PDB file of C-alpha atoms and ligand atoms in Angstrom:
ATOM      1  CA  UNK A  20     -21.171 -25.275  18.942  1.00 98.00           C
ATOM      2  CA  UNK A  21     -21.921 -22.313  16.710  1.00 98.00           C
ATOM      3  CA  UNK A  22     -25.491 -20.986  16.648  1.00 98.00           C
ATOM      4  CA  UNK A  23     -26.898 -19.880  13.305  1.00 98.00           C
ATOM      5  CA  UNK A  24     -30.444 -18.606  12.840  1.00 98.00           C
ATOM      6  CA  UNK A  25     -32.415 -20.141   9.975  1.00 98.00           C
ATOM      7  CA  UNK A  26     -34.473 -17.250   8.642  1.00 98.00           C
ATOM      8  CA  UNK A  27     -34.486 -14.322   6.242  1.00 98.00           C
ATOM      9  CA  UNK A  28     -36.492 -12.194   8.696  1.00 98.00           C
ATOM     10  CA  UNK A  29     -34.382  -9.169   9.597  1.00 98.00           C
ATOM     11  CA  UNK A  30     -36.163  -8.494  12.916  1.00 98.00           C
ATOM     12  CA  UNK A  31     -35.560 -12.048  14.117  1.00 98.00           C
ATOM     13  CA  UNK A  32     -31.933 -11.896  12.991  1.00 98.00           C
ATOM     14  CA  UNK A  33     -31.493  -8.622  14.924  1.00 98.00           C
ATOM     15  CA  UNK A  34     -33.138 -10.132  18.016  1.00 98.00           C
ATOM     16  CA  UNK A  35     -30.773 -13.132  17.995  1.00 97.00           C
ATOM     17  CA  UNK A  36     -27.796 -10.874  17.304  1.00 97.00           C
ATOM     18  CA  UNK A  37     -28.784  -8.624  20.232  1.00 97.00           C
ATOM     19  CA  UNK A  38     -28.727 -11.649  22.568  1.00 97.00           C
ATOM     20  CA  UNK A  39     -25.026 -11.918  21.751  1.00 97.00           C
ATOM     21  CA  UNK A  40     -25.121 -15.606  20.866  1.00 96.00           C
ATOM     22  CA  UNK A  41     -25.449 -15.481  17.076  1.00 98.00           C
ATOM     23  CA  UNK A  42     -22.644 -16.855  14.911  1.00 98.00           C
ATOM     24  CA  UNK A  43     -24.301 -16.721  11.491  1.00 98.00           C
ATOM     25  CA  UNK A  44     -27.416 -17.019   9.345  1.00 98.00           C
ATOM     26  CA  UNK A  45     -28.748 -19.577   6.898  1.00 98.00           C
ATOM     27  CA  UNK A  46     -31.412 -18.820   4.326  1.00 96.00           C
ATOM     28  CA  UNK A  47     -33.021 -20.743   1.508  1.00 95.00           C
ATOM     29  CA  UNK A  48     -35.382 -19.806  -1.348  1.00 95.00           C
ATOM     30  CA  UNK A  49     -38.440 -20.773   0.739  1.00 96.00           C
ATOM     31  CA  UNK A  50     -37.352 -18.522   3.621  1.00 97.00           C
ATOM     32  CA  UNK A  51     -36.715 -15.621   1.200  1.00 96.00           C
ATOM     33  CA  UNK A  52     -40.167 -16.131  -0.362  1.00 96.00           C
ATOM     34  CA  UNK A  53     -41.732 -16.178   3.118  1.00 96.00           C
ATOM     35  CA  UNK A  54     -40.391 -12.651   3.666  1.00 97.00           C
ATOM     36  CA  UNK A  55     -41.720 -11.559   0.253  1.00 97.00           C
ATOM     37  CA  UNK A  56     -38.211 -10.985  -1.135  1.00 96.00           C
ATOM     38  CA  UNK A  57     -38.189 -11.588  -4.899  1.00 92.00           C
ATOM     39  CA  UNK A  58     -36.230 -10.440  -7.952  1.00 93.00           C
ATOM     40  CA  UNK A  59     -32.461 -10.810  -8.326  1.00 92.00           C
ATOM     41  CA  UNK A  60     -31.511  -7.328  -7.151  1.00 94.00           C
ATOM     42  CA  UNK A  61     -33.826  -7.344  -4.122  1.00 95.00           C
ATOM     43  CA  UNK A  62     -32.579 -10.779  -3.106  1.00 96.00           C
ATOM     44  CA  UNK A  63     -28.958  -9.612  -3.389  1.00 96.00           C
ATOM     45  CA  UNK A  64     -29.678  -6.475  -1.352  1.00 97.00           C
ATOM     46  CA  UNK A  65     -31.379  -8.608   1.301  1.00 98.00           C
ATOM     47  CA  UNK A  66     -28.262 -10.751   1.652  1.00 98.00           C
ATOM     48  CA  UNK A  67     -26.169  -7.602   2.096  1.00 98.00           C
ATOM     49  CA  UNK A  68     -28.626  -6.327   4.721  1.00 98.00           C
ATOM     50  CA  UNK A  69     -28.302  -9.622   6.618  1.00 98.00           C
ATOM     51  CA  UNK A  70     -24.479  -9.466   6.435  1.00 98.00           C
ATOM     52  CA  UNK A  71     -24.606  -5.967   7.890  1.00 98.00           C
ATOM     53  CA  UNK A  72     -26.523  -7.221  10.953  1.00 98.00           C
ATOM     54  CA  UNK A  73     -24.413 -10.270  11.859  1.00 97.00           C
ATOM     55  CA  UNK A  74     -20.676 -10.808  12.215  1.00 92.00           C
ATOM     56  CA  UNK A  75     -20.573 -14.417  10.969  1.00 97.00           C
ATOM     57  CA  UNK A  76     -21.266 -16.479   7.875  1.00 98.00           C
ATOM     58  CA  UNK A  77     -24.429 -15.989   5.831  1.00 98.00           C
ATOM     59  CA  UNK A  78     -25.513 -18.833   3.537  1.00 98.00           C
ATOM     60  CA  UNK A  79     -26.989 -17.656   0.215  1.00 98.00           C
ATOM     61  CA  UNK A  80     -28.481 -20.373  -1.996  1.00 98.00           C
ATOM     62  CA  UNK A  81     -28.176 -20.712  -5.773  1.00 98.00           C
ATOM     63  CA  UNK A  82     -31.308 -21.437  -7.787  1.00 97.00           C
ATOM     64  CA  UNK A  83     -29.566 -23.017 -10.786  1.00 98.00           C
ATOM     65  CA  UNK A  84     -29.253 -26.774 -10.961  1.00 98.00           C
ATOM     66  CA  UNK A  85     -26.666 -26.984 -13.768  1.00 98.00           C
ATOM     67  CA  UNK A  86     -22.906 -26.538 -13.264  1.00 98.00           C
ATOM     68  CA  UNK A  87     -22.485 -23.371 -15.353  1.00 98.00           C
ATOM     69  CA  UNK A  88     -25.501 -21.708 -13.780  1.00 98.00           C
ATOM     70  CA  UNK A  89     -24.366 -22.545 -10.250  1.00 98.00           C
ATOM     71  CA  UNK A  90     -20.886 -21.161 -10.949  1.00 98.00           C
ATOM     72  CA  UNK A  91     -22.283 -17.935 -12.432  1.00 98.00           C
ATOM     73  CA  UNK A  92     -24.748 -17.435  -9.594  1.00 98.00           C
ATOM     74  CA  UNK A  93     -22.362 -18.531  -6.854  1.00 98.00           C
ATOM     75  CA  UNK A  94     -19.599 -16.179  -7.992  1.00 98.00           C
ATOM     76  CA  UNK A  95     -22.075 -13.269  -8.043  1.00 98.00           C
ATOM     77  CA  UNK A  96     -23.317 -14.155  -4.549  1.00 98.00           C
ATOM     78  CA  UNK A  97     -19.804 -14.555  -3.136  1.00 98.00           C
ATOM     79  CA  UNK A  98     -18.847 -11.147  -4.564  1.00 98.00           C
ATOM     80  CA  UNK A  99     -21.657  -9.450  -2.591  1.00 98.00           C
ATOM     81  CA  UNK A 100     -19.930  -9.660   0.794  1.00 98.00           C
ATOM     82  CA  UNK A 101     -17.034 -11.509   2.425  1.00 98.00           C
ATOM     83  CA  UNK A 102     -19.441 -13.192   4.876  1.00 98.00           C
ATOM     84  CA  UNK A 103     -21.395 -14.940   2.118  1.00 98.00           C
ATOM     85  CA  UNK A 104     -21.140 -18.730   1.897  1.00 98.00           C
ATOM     86  CA  UNK A 105     -22.587 -20.138  -1.344  1.00 98.00           C
ATOM     87  CA  UNK A 106     -25.265 -22.737  -0.658  1.00 98.00           C
ATOM     88  CA  UNK A 107     -25.323 -25.522  -3.235  1.00 98.00           C
ATOM     89  CA  UNK A 108     -27.797 -28.413  -3.521  1.00 98.00           C
ATOM     90  CA  UNK A 109     -26.647 -32.023  -3.126  1.00 98.00           C
ATOM     91  CA  UNK A 110     -26.788 -33.081  -6.783  1.00 98.00           C
ATOM     92  CA  UNK A 111     -24.050 -34.231  -9.169  1.00 98.00           C
ATOM     93  CA  UNK A 112     -23.482 -30.802 -10.713  1.00 98.00           C
ATOM     94  CA  UNK A 113     -23.576 -29.386  -7.201  1.00 98.00           C
ATOM     95  CA  UNK A 114     -20.637 -31.579  -6.183  1.00 98.00           C
ATOM     96  CA  UNK A 115     -18.718 -30.396  -9.262  1.00 98.00           C
ATOM     97  CA  UNK A 116     -19.541 -26.792  -8.363  1.00 98.00           C
ATOM     98  CA  UNK A 117     -18.388 -27.290  -4.749  1.00 98.00           C
ATOM     99  CA  UNK A 118     -15.085 -28.688  -6.036  1.00 98.00           C
ATOM    100  CA  UNK A 119     -14.705 -25.684  -8.354  1.00 98.00           C
ATOM    101  CA  UNK A 120     -15.513 -23.152  -5.628  1.00 98.00           C
ATOM    102  CA  UNK A 121     -13.204 -24.913  -3.194  1.00 98.00           C
ATOM    103  CA  UNK A 122     -10.317 -24.549  -5.673  1.00 98.00           C
ATOM    104  CA  UNK A 123     -11.102 -20.821  -5.986  1.00 98.00           C
ATOM    105  CA  UNK A 124     -11.263 -20.233  -2.223  1.00 97.00           C
ATOM    106  CA  UNK A 125     -15.030 -19.592  -2.277  1.00 98.00           C
ATOM    107  CA  UNK A 126     -16.755 -21.164   0.719  1.00 98.00           C
ATOM    108  CA  UNK A 127     -19.757 -23.445   0.258  1.00 98.00           C
ATOM    109  CA  UNK A 128     -22.580 -25.036   2.221  1.00 98.00           C
ATOM    110  CA  UNK A 129     -23.916 -28.236   0.653  1.00 98.00           C
ATOM    111  CA  UNK A 130     -27.627 -28.348   1.416  1.00 98.00           C
ATOM    112  CA  UNK A 131     -30.358 -31.019   1.362  1.00 98.00           C
ATOM    113  CA  UNK A 132     -28.166 -33.714   2.917  1.00 98.00           C
ATOM    114  CA  UNK A 133     -30.194 -36.743   3.977  1.00 98.00           C
ATOM    115  CA  UNK A 134     -27.574 -39.514   4.108  1.00 98.00           C
ATOM    116  CA  UNK A 135     -24.044 -40.144   5.339  1.00 98.00           C
ATOM    117  CA  UNK A 136     -22.968 -40.955   1.766  1.00 98.00           C
ATOM    118  CA  UNK A 137     -24.102 -37.544   0.557  1.00 98.00           C
ATOM    119  CA  UNK A 138     -22.194 -35.885   3.405  1.00 98.00           C
ATOM    120  CA  UNK A 139     -19.039 -37.868   2.547  1.00 98.00           C
ATOM    121  CA  UNK A 140     -19.215 -36.842  -1.129  1.00 98.00           C
ATOM    122  CA  UNK A 141     -19.679 -33.166  -0.277  1.00 98.00           C
ATOM    123  CA  UNK A 142     -16.773 -33.257   2.182  1.00 98.00           C
ATOM    124  CA  UNK A 143     -14.526 -34.905  -0.419  1.00 98.00           C
ATOM    125  CA  UNK A 144     -15.436 -32.134  -2.862  1.00 98.00           C
ATOM    126  CA  UNK A 145     -14.272 -29.602  -0.271  1.00 98.00           C
ATOM    127  CA  UNK A 146     -17.520 -28.168   1.103  1.00 98.00           C
ATOM    128  CA  UNK A 147     -16.983 -25.760   3.994  1.00 98.00           C
ATOM    129  CA  UNK A 148     -20.270 -26.903   5.547  1.00 98.00           C
ATOM    130  CA  UNK A 149     -22.724 -29.721   4.957  1.00 98.00           C
ATOM    131  CA  UNK A 150     -26.354 -29.290   6.026  1.00 98.00           C
ATOM    132  CA  UNK A 151     -28.127 -32.494   7.119  1.00 98.00           C
ATOM    133  CA  UNK A 152     -31.863 -31.808   7.593  1.00 98.00           C
ATOM    134  CA  UNK A 153     -32.871 -33.369  10.916  1.00 98.00           C
ATOM    135  CA  UNK A 154     -36.494 -32.330  11.157  1.00 98.00           C
ATOM    136  CA  UNK A 155     -37.378 -33.456   7.664  1.00 98.00           C
ATOM    137  CA  UNK A 156     -35.948 -36.925   8.396  1.00 98.00           C
ATOM    138  CA  UNK A 157     -37.938 -37.082  11.637  1.00 98.00           C
ATOM    139  CA  UNK A 158     -40.992 -36.113   9.554  1.00 98.00           C
ATOM    140  CA  UNK A 159     -40.658 -39.373   7.601  1.00 98.00           C
ATOM    141  CA  UNK A 160     -40.075 -41.557  10.667  1.00 98.00           C
ATOM    142  CA  UNK A 161     -36.292 -41.652  10.283  1.00 98.00           C
ATOM    143  CA  UNK A 162     -33.994 -40.657  13.130  1.00 97.00           C
ATOM    144  CA  UNK A 163     -32.436 -37.347  12.068  1.00 98.00           C
ATOM    145  CA  UNK A 164     -30.093 -37.190  15.062  1.00 98.00           C
ATOM    146  CA  UNK A 165     -28.660 -40.590  14.118  1.00 98.00           C
ATOM    147  CA  UNK A 166     -27.543 -39.109  10.796  1.00 98.00           C
ATOM    148  CA  UNK A 167     -25.578 -36.382  12.602  1.00 98.00           C
ATOM    149  CA  UNK A 168     -23.930 -39.095  14.705  1.00 98.00           C
ATOM    150  CA  UNK A 169     -22.909 -41.101  11.616  1.00 98.00           C
ATOM    151  CA  UNK A 170     -21.502 -38.052   9.837  1.00 98.00           C
ATOM    152  CA  UNK A 171     -19.552 -36.988  12.965  1.00 98.00           C
ATOM    153  CA  UNK A 172     -17.926 -40.428  13.120  1.00 98.00           C
ATOM    154  CA  UNK A 173     -17.007 -40.419   9.424  1.00 98.00           C
ATOM    155  CA  UNK A 174     -15.599 -36.891   9.449  1.00 98.00           C
ATOM    156  CA  UNK A 175     -13.571 -37.634  12.610  1.00 98.00           C
ATOM    157  CA  UNK A 176     -12.208 -40.872  11.087  1.00 98.00           C
ATOM    158  CA  UNK A 177     -10.655 -38.923   8.217  1.00 97.00           C
ATOM    159  CA  UNK A 178     -10.093 -35.496   9.784  1.00 97.00           C
ATOM    160  CA  UNK A 179     -12.369 -33.774   7.276  1.00 98.00           C
ATOM    161  CA  UNK A 180     -12.418 -30.047   7.959  1.00 97.00           C
ATOM    162  CA  UNK A 181     -15.959 -29.705   6.571  1.00 98.00           C
ATOM    163  CA  UNK A 182     -18.231 -28.448   9.342  1.00 98.00           C
ATOM    164  CA  UNK A 183     -21.434 -30.293  10.197  1.00 98.00           C
ATOM    165  CA  UNK A 184     -24.218 -27.696  10.129  1.00 98.00           C
ATOM    166  CA  UNK A 185     -27.274 -29.383  11.636  1.00 98.00           C
ATOM    167  CA  UNK A 186     -30.308 -27.913   9.848  1.00 98.00           C
ATOM    168  CA  UNK A 187     -34.079 -28.279   9.867  1.00 98.00           C
ATOM    169  CA  UNK A 188     -33.919 -27.916  13.648  1.00 98.00           C
ATOM    170  CA  UNK A 189     -37.443 -27.772  15.014  1.00 97.00           C
ATOM    171  CA  UNK A 190     -37.172 -27.642  18.827  1.00 97.00           C
ATOM    172  CA  UNK A 191     -34.706 -27.213  21.703  1.00 98.00           C
ATOM    173  CA  UNK A 192     -34.062 -30.957  22.159  1.00 98.00           C
ATOM    174  CA  UNK A 193     -32.686 -31.076  18.606  1.00 98.00           C
ATOM    175  CA  UNK A 194     -30.178 -28.417  19.659  1.00 98.00           C
ATOM    176  CA  UNK A 195     -29.199 -30.285  22.856  1.00 98.00           C
ATOM    177  CA  UNK A 196     -28.827 -33.590  21.004  1.00 98.00           C
ATOM    178  CA  UNK A 197     -26.668 -31.952  18.329  1.00 98.00           C
ATOM    179  CA  UNK A 198     -24.469 -30.432  21.027  1.00 98.00           C
ATOM    180  CA  UNK A 199     -24.039 -33.854  22.705  1.00 98.00           C
ATOM    181  CA  UNK A 200     -22.989 -35.468  19.435  1.00 98.00           C
ATOM    182  CA  UNK A 201     -20.627 -32.664  18.492  1.00 98.00           C
ATOM    183  CA  UNK A 202     -22.252 -30.977  15.509  1.00 98.00           C
ATOM    184  CA  UNK A 203     -20.079 -27.976  14.673  1.00 98.00           C
ATOM    185  CA  UNK A 204     -23.041 -25.701  14.017  1.00 98.00           C
ATOM    186  CA  UNK A 205     -26.783 -25.786  14.433  1.00 98.00           C
ATOM    187  CA  UNK A 206     -29.170 -23.596  12.483  1.00 98.00           C
ATOM    188  CA  UNK A 207     -32.676 -23.175  13.796  1.00 98.00           C
ATOM    189  CA  UNK A 208     -35.614 -20.807  14.060  1.00 98.00           C
ATOM    190  CA  UNK A 209     -35.625 -18.113  16.738  1.00 98.00           C
ATOM    191  CA  UNK A 210     -38.302 -19.896  18.790  1.00 98.00           C
ATOM    192  CA  UNK A 211     -36.157 -23.056  19.107  1.00 98.00           C
ATOM    193  CA  UNK A 212     -33.217 -20.926  20.279  1.00 98.00           C
ATOM    194  CA  UNK A 213     -35.193 -18.871  22.809  1.00 98.00           C
ATOM    195  CA  UNK A 214     -36.880 -22.043  24.101  1.00 98.00           C
ATOM    196  CA  UNK A 215     -33.463 -22.936  25.556  1.00 98.00           C
ATOM    197  CA  UNK A 216     -33.959 -20.074  28.020  1.00 97.00           C
ATOM    198  CA  UNK A 217     -37.016 -21.561  29.583  1.00 96.00           C
ATOM    199  CA  UNK A 218     -37.415 -23.618  32.743  1.00 97.00           C
ATOM    200  CA  UNK A 219     -40.380 -23.383  35.127  1.00 98.00           C
ATOM    201  CA  UNK A 220     -38.096 -23.722  38.181  1.00 98.00           C
ATOM    202  CA  UNK A 221     -36.177 -20.653  36.992  1.00 98.00           C
ATOM    203  CA  UNK A 222     -39.435 -18.671  36.836  1.00 98.00           C
ATOM    204  CA  UNK A 223     -40.599 -19.963  40.245  1.00 98.00           C
ATOM    205  CA  UNK A 224     -37.181 -19.359  41.814  1.00 98.00           C
ATOM    206  CA  UNK A 225     -36.913 -15.825  40.467  1.00 98.00           C
ATOM    207  CA  UNK A 226     -40.437 -14.950  41.597  1.00 98.00           C
ATOM    208  CA  UNK A 227     -39.561 -16.181  45.094  1.00 98.00           C
ATOM    209  CA  UNK A 228     -36.296 -14.216  45.218  1.00 98.00           C
ATOM    210  CA  UNK A 229     -38.087 -11.033  44.193  1.00 98.00           C
ATOM    211  CA  UNK A 230     -40.920 -11.686  46.652  1.00 97.00           C
ATOM    212  CA  UNK A 231     -38.492 -12.224  49.572  1.00 97.00           C
ATOM    213  CA  UNK A 232     -36.526  -9.143  48.599  1.00 97.00           C
ATOM    214  CA  UNK A 233     -39.730  -7.058  48.515  1.00 97.00           C
ATOM    215  CA  UNK A 234     -40.656  -8.279  52.043  1.00 96.00           C
ATOM    216  CA  UNK A 235     -37.436  -6.883  53.508  1.00 90.00           C
ATOM    217  CA  UNK A 236     -37.329  -3.599  51.607  1.00 88.00           C
TER     218      UNK A 236
HETATM  219  O1  LIG B 327     -31.815 -24.987   6.866  1.00 55.69           O
HETATM  220  C1  LIG B 327     -32.758 -25.845   6.302  1.00 55.69           C
HETATM  221  C2  LIG B 327     -34.075 -25.542   6.857  1.00 55.69           C
HETATM  222  O2  LIG B 327     -34.480 -24.285   6.429  1.00 55.69           O
HETATM  223  C3  LIG B 327     -35.126 -26.515   6.611  1.00 55.69           C
HETATM  224  O3  LIG B 327     -35.955 -26.428   7.698  1.00 55.69           O
HETATM  225  O4  LIG B 327     -38.010 -26.663   8.968  1.00 55.69           O
HETATM  226  O5  LIG B 327     -38.081 -26.256   6.484  1.00 55.69           O
HETATM  227  O6  LIG B 327     -37.342 -28.454   7.386  1.00 55.69           O
HETATM  228  P1  LIG B 327     -37.425 -26.987   7.631  1.00 55.69           P
END
């Protein structure tokens, strides 16, 4: 399973990259705003800065919601760097835009997926990735992991090449559950990724090893 970090924070991206386990980055307009990045040129430069830190794919989201606007914006984003994947919302014009980009060889990530039907449509249009939002489904008392399971089954039935990018990951168990089901990618915050490191028995065991070593040296 590929590990993407879901942030526009350059320090956090560098930290994950330095661990050697990072395969890509996802951003969205909220994450860019959180870092205080605004204005077309600054946003574009920020995407280039992110691409220069990581080796893998970097999702850059369009703001337009009409077909022509999404095409204009998406082409400009894709031209910034070869690692850019154009992130398109799950709406009717978005599906048309994904189909267009697919025919031009521009990779896409269809975002705001909350149902298996939406995932199926985006895959048929040729999306490179689809992003089901687990945490936000859990927030409304709906099992987000179950959606990943359904999409995995559908994509396997028809050999869709679209990758399932599990998003809105909130904690380490989301990551483990996605790995069990076979999500192709998970994107989460740095604290959910580093939480995978932790186990109290590891800490206790290491302290004991060091203590015993110190006794004999
Ligand atoms: O990748 C989508 C993600 O940014 C949404 O996460 O935590 O805002 O639901 P969250």
